[in-house]
Coordinates of N, CA and C and ligand atoms in Angstrom, one line a residue:
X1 N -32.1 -17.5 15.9 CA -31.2 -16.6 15.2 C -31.0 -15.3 15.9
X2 N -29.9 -15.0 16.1 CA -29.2 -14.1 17.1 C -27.8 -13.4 15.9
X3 N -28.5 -11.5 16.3 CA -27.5 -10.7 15.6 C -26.4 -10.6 17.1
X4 N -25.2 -10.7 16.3 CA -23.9 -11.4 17.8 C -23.1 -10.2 17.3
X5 N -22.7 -9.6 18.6 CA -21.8 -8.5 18.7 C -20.4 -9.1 17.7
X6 N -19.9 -8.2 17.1 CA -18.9 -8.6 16.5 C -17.6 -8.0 17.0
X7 N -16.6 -9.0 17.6 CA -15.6 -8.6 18.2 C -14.6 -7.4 17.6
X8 N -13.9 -6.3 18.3 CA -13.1 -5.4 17.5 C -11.9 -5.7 17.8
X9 N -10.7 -5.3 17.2 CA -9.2 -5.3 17.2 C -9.0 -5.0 18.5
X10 N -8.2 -5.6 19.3 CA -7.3 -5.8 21.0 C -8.1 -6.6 21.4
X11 N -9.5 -7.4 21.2 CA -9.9 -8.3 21.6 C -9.1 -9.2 21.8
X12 N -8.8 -10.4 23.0 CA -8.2 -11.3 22.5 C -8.3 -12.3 21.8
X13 N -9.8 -12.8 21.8 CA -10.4 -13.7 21.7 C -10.0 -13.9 20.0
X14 N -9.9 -12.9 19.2 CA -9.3 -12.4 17.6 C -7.9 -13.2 17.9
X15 N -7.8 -13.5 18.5 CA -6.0 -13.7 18.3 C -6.3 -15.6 18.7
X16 N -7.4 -16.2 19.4 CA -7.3 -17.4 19.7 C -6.9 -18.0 18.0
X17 N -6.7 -19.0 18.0 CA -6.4 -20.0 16.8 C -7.7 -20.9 17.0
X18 N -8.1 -21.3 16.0 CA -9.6 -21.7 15.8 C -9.6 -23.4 15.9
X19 N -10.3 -24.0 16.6 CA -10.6 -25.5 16.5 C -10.9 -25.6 15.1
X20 N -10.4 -26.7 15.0 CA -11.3 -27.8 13.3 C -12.5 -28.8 14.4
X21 N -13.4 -28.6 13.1 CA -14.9 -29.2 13.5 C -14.7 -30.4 13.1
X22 N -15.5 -31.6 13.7 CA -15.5 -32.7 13.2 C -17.0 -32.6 12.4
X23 N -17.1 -33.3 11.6 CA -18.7 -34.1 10.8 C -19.6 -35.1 11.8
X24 N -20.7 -35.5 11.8 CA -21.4 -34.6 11.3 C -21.6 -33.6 11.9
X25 N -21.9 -32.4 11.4 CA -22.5 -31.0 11.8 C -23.7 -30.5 12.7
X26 N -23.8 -30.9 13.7 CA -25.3 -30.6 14.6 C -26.2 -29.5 14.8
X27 N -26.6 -28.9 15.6 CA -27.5 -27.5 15.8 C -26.7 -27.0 16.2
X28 N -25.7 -27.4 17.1 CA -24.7 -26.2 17.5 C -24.1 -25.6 16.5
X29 N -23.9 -26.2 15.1 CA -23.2 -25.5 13.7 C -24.4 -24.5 13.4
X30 N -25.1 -25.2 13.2 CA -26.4 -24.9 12.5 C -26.8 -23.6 13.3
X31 N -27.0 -23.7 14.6 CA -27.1 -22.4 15.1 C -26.4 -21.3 15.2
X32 N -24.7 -21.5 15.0 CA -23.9 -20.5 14.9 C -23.5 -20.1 13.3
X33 N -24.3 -20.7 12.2 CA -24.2 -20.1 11.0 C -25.1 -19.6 10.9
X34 N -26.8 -19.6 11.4 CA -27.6 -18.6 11.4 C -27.6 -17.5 12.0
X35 N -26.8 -17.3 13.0 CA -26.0 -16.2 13.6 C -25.1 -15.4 12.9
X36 N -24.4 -16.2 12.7 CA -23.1 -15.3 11.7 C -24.0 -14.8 10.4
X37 N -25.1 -15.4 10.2 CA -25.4 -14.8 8.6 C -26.3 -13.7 9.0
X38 N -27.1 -13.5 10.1 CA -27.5 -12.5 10.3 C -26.6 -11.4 11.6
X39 N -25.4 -11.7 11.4 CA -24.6 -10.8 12.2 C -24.3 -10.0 10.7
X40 N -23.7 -10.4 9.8 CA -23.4 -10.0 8.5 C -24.0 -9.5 8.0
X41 N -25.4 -9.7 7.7 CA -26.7 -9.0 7.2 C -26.9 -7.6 7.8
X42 N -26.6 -7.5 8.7 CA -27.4 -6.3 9.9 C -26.2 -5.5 9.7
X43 N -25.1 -5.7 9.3 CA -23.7 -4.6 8.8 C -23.7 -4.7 7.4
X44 N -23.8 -5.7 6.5 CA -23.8 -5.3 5.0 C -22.1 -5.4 5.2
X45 N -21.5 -6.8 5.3 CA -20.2 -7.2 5.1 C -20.4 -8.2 4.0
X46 N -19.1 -8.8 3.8 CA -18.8 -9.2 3.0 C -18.5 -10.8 3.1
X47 N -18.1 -10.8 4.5 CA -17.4 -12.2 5.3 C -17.5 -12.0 6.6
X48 N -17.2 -13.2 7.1 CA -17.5 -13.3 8.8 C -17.1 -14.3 9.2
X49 N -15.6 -14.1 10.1 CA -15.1 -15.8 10.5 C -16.1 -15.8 12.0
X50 N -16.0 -17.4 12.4 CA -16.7 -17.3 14.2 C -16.0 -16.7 14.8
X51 N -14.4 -16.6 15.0 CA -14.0 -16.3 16.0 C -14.2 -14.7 16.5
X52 N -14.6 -13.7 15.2 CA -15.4 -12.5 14.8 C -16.7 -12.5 16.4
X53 N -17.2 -13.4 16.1 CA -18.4 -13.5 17.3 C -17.8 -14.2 18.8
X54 N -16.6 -14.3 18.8 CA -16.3 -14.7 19.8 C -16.0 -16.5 19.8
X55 N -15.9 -17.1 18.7 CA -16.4 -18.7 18.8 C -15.3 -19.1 18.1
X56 N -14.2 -19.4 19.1 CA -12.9 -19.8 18.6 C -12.8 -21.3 17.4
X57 N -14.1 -21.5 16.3 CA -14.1 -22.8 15.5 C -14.2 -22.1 14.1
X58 N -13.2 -23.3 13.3 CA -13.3 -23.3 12.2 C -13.9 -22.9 11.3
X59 N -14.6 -21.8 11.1 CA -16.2 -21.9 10.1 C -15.9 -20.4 9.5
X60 N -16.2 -20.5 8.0 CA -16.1 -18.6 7.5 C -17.6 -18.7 7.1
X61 N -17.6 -17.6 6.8 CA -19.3 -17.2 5.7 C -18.3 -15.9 5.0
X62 N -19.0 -16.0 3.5 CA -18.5 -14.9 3.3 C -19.3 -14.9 1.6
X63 N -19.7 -14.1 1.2 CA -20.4 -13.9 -0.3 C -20.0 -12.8 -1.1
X64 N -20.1 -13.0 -2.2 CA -18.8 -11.9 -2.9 C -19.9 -11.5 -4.4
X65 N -20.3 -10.1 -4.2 CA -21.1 -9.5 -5.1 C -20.5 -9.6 -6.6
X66 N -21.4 -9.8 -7.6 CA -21.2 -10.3 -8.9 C -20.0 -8.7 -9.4
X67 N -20.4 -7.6 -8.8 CA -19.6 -6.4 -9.6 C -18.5 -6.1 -8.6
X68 N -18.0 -6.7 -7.7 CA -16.7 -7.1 -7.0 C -15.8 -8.1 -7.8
X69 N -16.4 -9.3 -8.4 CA -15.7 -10.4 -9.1 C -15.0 -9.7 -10.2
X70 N -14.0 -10.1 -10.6 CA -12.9 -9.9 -11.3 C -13.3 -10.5 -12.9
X71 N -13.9 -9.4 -14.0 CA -13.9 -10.5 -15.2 C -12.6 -11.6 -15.4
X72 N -13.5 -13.0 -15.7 CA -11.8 -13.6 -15.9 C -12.5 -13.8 -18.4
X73 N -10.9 -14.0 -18.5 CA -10.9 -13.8 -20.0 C -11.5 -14.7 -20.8
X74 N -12.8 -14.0 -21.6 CA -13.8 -14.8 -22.3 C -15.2 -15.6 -21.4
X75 N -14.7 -15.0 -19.9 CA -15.8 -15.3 -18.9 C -16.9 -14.3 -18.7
X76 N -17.6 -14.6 -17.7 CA -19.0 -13.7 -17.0 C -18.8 -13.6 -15.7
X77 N -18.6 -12.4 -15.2 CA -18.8 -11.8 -13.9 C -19.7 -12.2 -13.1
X78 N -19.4 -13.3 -12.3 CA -20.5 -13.9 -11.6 C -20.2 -13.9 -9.9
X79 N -21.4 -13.5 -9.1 CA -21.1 -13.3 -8.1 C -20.9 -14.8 -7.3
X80 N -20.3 -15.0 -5.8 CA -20.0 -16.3 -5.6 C -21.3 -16.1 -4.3
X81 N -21.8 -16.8 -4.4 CA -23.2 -17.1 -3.5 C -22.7 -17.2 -2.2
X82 N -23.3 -17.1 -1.0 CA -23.3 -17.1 0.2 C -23.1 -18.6 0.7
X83 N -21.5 -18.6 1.4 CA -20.5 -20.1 1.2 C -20.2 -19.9 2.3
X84 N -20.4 -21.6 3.1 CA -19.8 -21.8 4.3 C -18.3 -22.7 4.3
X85 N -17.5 -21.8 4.7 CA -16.4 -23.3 4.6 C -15.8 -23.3 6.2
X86 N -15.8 -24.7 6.3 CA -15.5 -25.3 7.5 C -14.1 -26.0 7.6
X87 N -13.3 -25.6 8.2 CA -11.6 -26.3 8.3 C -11.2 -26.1 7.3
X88 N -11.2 -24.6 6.8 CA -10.9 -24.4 5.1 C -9.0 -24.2 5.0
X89 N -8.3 -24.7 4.2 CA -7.1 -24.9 3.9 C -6.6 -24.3 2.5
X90 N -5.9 -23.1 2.5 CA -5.5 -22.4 1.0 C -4.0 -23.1 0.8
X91 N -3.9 -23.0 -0.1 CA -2.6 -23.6 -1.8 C -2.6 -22.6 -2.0
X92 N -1.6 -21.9 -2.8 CA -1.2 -20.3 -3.3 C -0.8 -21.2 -4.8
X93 N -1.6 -21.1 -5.9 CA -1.2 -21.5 -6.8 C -0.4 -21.3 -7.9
X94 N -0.1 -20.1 -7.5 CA 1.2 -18.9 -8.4 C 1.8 -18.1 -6.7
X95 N 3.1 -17.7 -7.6 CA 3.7 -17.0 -6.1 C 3.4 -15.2 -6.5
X96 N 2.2 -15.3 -7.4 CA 1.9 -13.5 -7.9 C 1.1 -13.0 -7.2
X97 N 2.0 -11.8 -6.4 CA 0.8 -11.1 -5.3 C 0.3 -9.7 -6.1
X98 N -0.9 -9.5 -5.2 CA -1.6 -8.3 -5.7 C -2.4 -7.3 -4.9
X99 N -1.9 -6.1 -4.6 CA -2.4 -5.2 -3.6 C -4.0 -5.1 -3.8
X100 N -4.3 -5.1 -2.7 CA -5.9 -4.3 -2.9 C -6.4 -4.0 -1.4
X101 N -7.4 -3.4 -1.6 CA -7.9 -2.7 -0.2 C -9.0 -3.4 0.7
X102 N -8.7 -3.4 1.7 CA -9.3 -4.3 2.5 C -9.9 -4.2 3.7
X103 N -11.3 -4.2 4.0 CA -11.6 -3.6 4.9 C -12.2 -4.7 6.2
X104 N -12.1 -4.1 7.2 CA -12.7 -5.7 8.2 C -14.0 -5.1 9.5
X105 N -15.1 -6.0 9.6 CA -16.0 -5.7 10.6 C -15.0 -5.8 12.1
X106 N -13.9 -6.4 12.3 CA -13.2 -6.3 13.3 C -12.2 -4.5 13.4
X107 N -12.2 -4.3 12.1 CA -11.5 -3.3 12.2 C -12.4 -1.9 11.8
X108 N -13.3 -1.3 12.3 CA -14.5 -0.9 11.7 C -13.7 1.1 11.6
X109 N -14.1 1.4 10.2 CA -14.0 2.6 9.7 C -12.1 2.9 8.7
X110 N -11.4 1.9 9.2 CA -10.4 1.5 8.1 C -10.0 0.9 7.1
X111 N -9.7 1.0 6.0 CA -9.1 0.7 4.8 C -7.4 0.8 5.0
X112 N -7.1 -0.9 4.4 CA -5.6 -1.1 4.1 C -5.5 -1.6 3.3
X113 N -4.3 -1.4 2.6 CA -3.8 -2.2 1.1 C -2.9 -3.4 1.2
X114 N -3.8 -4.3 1.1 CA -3.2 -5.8 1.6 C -2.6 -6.3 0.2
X115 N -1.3 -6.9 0.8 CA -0.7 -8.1 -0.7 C -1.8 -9.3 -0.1
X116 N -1.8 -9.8 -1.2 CA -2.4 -11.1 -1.3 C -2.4 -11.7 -2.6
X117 N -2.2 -13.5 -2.7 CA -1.8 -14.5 -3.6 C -3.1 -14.1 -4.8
X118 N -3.1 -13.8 -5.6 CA -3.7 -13.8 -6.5 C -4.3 -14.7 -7.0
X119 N -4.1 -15.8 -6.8 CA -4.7 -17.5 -7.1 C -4.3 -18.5 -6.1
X120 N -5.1 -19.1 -5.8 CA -5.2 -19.6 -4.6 C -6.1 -21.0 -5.2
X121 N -6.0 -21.9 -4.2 CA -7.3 -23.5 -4.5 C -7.3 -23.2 -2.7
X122 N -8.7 -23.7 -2.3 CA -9.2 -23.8 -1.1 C -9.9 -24.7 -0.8
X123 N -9.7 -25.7 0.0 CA -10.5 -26.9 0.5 C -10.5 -26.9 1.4
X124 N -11.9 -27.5 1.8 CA -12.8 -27.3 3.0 C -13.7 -28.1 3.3
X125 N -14.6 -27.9 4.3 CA -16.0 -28.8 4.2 C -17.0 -27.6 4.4
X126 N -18.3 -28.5 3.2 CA -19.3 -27.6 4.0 C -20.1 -27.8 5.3
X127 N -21.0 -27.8 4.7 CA -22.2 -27.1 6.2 C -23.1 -28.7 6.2
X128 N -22.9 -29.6 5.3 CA -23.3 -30.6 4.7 C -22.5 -32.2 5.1
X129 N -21.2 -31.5 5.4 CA -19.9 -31.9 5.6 C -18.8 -33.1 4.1
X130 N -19.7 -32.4 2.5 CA -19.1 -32.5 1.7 C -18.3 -31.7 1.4
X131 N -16.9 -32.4 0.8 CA -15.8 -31.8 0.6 C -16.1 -30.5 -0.8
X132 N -15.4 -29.3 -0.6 CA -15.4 -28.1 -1.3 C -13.7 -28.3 -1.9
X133 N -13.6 -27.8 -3.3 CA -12.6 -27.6 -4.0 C -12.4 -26.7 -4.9
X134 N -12.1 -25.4 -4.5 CA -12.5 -24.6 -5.3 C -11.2 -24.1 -5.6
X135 N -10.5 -23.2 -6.9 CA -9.7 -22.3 -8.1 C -10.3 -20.9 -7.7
X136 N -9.6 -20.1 -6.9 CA -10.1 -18.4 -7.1 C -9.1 -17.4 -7.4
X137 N -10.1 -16.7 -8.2 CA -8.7 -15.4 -8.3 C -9.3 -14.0 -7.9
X138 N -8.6 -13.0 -7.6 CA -8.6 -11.6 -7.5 C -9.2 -11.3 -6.4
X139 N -10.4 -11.0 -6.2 CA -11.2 -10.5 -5.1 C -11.5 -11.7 -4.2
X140 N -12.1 -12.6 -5.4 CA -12.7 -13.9 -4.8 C -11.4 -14.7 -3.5
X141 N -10.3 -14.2 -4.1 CA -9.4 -15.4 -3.5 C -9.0 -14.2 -2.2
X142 N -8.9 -13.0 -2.5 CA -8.9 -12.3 -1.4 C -10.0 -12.1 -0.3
X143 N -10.8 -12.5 -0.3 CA -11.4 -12.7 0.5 C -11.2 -13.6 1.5
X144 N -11.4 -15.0 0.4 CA -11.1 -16.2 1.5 C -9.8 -15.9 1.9
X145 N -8.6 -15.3 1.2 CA -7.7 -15.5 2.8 C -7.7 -14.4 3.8
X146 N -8.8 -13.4 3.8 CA -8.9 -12.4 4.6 C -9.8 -13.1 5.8
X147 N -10.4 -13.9 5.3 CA -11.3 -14.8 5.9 C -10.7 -15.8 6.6
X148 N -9.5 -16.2 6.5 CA -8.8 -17.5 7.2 C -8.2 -17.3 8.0
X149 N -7.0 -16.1 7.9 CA -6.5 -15.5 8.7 C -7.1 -15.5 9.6
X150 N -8.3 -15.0 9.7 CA -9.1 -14.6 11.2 C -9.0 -16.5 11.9
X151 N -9.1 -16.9 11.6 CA -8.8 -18.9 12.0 C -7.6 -19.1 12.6
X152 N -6.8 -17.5 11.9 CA -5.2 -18.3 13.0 C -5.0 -16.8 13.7
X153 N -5.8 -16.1 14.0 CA -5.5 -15.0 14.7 C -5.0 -13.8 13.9
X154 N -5.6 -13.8 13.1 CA -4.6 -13.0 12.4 C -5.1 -11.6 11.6
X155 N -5.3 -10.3 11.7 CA -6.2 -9.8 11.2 C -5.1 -8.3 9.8
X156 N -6.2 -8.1 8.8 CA -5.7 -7.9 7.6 C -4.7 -6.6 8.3
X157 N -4.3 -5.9 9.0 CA -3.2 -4.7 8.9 C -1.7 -5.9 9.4
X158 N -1.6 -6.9 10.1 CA -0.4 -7.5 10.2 C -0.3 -7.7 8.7
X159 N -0.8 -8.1 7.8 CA -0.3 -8.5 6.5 C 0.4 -7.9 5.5
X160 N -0.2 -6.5 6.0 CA 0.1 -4.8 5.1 C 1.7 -4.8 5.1
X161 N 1.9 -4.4 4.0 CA 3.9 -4.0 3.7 C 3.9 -2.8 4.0
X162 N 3.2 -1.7 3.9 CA 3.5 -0.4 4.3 C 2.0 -0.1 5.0
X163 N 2.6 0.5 6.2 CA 1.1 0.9 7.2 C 0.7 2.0 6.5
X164 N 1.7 3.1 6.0 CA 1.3 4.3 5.7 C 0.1 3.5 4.6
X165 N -0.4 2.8 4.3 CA -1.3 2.5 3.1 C -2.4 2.2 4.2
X166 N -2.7 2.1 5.7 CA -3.8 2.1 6.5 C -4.3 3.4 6.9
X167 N -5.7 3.7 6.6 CA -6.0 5.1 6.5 C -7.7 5.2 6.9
X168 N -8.7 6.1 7.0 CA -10.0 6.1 7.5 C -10.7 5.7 6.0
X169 N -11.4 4.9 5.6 CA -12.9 5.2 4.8 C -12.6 6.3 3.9
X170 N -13.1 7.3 5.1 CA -13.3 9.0 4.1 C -12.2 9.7 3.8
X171 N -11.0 8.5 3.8 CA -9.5 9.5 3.2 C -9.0 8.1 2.1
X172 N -9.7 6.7 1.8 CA -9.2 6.8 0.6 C -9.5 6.9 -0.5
X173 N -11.0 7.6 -0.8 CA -11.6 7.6 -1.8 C -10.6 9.2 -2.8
X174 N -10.3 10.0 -1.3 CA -8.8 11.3 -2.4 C -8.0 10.6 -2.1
X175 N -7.4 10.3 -1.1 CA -5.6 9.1 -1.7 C -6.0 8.3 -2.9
X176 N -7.0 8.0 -3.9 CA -7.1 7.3 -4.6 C -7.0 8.1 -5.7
X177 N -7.9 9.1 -5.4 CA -8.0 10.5 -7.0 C -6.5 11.1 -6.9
X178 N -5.5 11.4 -6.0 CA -4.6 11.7 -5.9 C -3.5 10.9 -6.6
X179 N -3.5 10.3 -6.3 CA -2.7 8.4 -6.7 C -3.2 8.7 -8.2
X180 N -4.1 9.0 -8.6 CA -4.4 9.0 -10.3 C -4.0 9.8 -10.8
X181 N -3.6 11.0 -9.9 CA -2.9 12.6 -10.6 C -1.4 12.2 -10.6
X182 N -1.1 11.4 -9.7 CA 0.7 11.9 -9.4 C 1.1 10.6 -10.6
X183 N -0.2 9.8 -10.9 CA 0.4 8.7 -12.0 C 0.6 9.6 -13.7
X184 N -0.5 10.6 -13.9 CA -0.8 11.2 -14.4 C 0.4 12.0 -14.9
X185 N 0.9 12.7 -13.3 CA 1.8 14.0 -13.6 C 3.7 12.7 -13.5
X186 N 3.4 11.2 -14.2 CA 4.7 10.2 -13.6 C 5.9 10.7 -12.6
X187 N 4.7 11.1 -11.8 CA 5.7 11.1 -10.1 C 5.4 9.7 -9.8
X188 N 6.5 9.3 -8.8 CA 6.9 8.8 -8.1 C 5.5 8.1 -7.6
X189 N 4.9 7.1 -7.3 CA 3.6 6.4 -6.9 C 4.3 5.1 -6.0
X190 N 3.5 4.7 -4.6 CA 3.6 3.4 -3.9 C 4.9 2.9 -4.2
Ligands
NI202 NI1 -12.2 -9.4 8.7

């Protein structure tokens, strides 16, 4: 197990398009998901595609804290456990997008306000190389496609509708208290 430099934006290697893995899954898998999970660990992210570490294949990790998850109605706030998906494929299952802010170990000390499908299904393989079928919404489903993107080269500020919404860490916690006043004082907002 090896903490792996995690690639930054103008890399190229971020822009390769990712191989799909075949089954079964060998040590070569097995070794680069014990990598990735302690590349993750040692920054305290949230997700991690390979090609992040340089490894142009198929494969995310990504774990989503129980007070990130999105109450859904008459449900419980449950965090989604530490998930590998392999050759993963999103469905947009409504065409309702929804801004939120998004931050990437490729893109380190910025925040942007990405649209993304609010409901999404995702299938995939795991680590096991049984098939995954999973229904996500809000955070959960923004992840995974923050997480796939990186599969086809693709990283979260191409997605952004307005750049002016890409900004440092320590400037959008006041763009945000600001944004509460001008809603406040019904000026003009985004
Ligand atoms: Ni990222």
């Amino acid at each position: 197990m090896a903490i792996r430099e995690i690639l930054k934006m103008g890399n190229p290697l971020l822009r390769e398009p990712a191989a799909l893995l075949h089954p079964p899954f060998g040590d070569e898998i097995y070794q680069l998901v014990e990598d990735m999970r302690a590349s993750l660990k040692a920054v305290g992210g949230v997700g991690l595609a390979a090609p992040q570490i340089g490894v142009p294949k198929s494969l995310v990790l990504f774990e989503v804290p129980a007070d990130r998850v999105e109450m859904e109605e008459g449900g419980v706030a449950e965090g989604i456990p530490s998930t590998i998906l392999i050759n993963p494929r999103i469905e947009p299952l409504s065409d309702e997008i929804e801004l939120g802010w998004e931050g990437c170990l490729s893109v380190p000390g910025l925040r942007g306000l990405v649209p993304r499908y609010s409901h999404i299904r995702y299938r995939a393989l795991g680590l096991d190389g049984g098939a995954i079928d999973v229904e996500a919404r809000g955070f959960h489903a923004r992840v995974v496609q923050h997480e796939c993107d990186h599969l086809l080269g693709i990283l979260y500020p191409e997605r952004m509708a307005d750049l002016r919404y890409l900004m440092y860490e320590s400037e959008v916690q006041a763009f945000m208290a600001g944004l509460r006043e001008s809603v406040a004082d019904k000026e003009a907002v985004i």
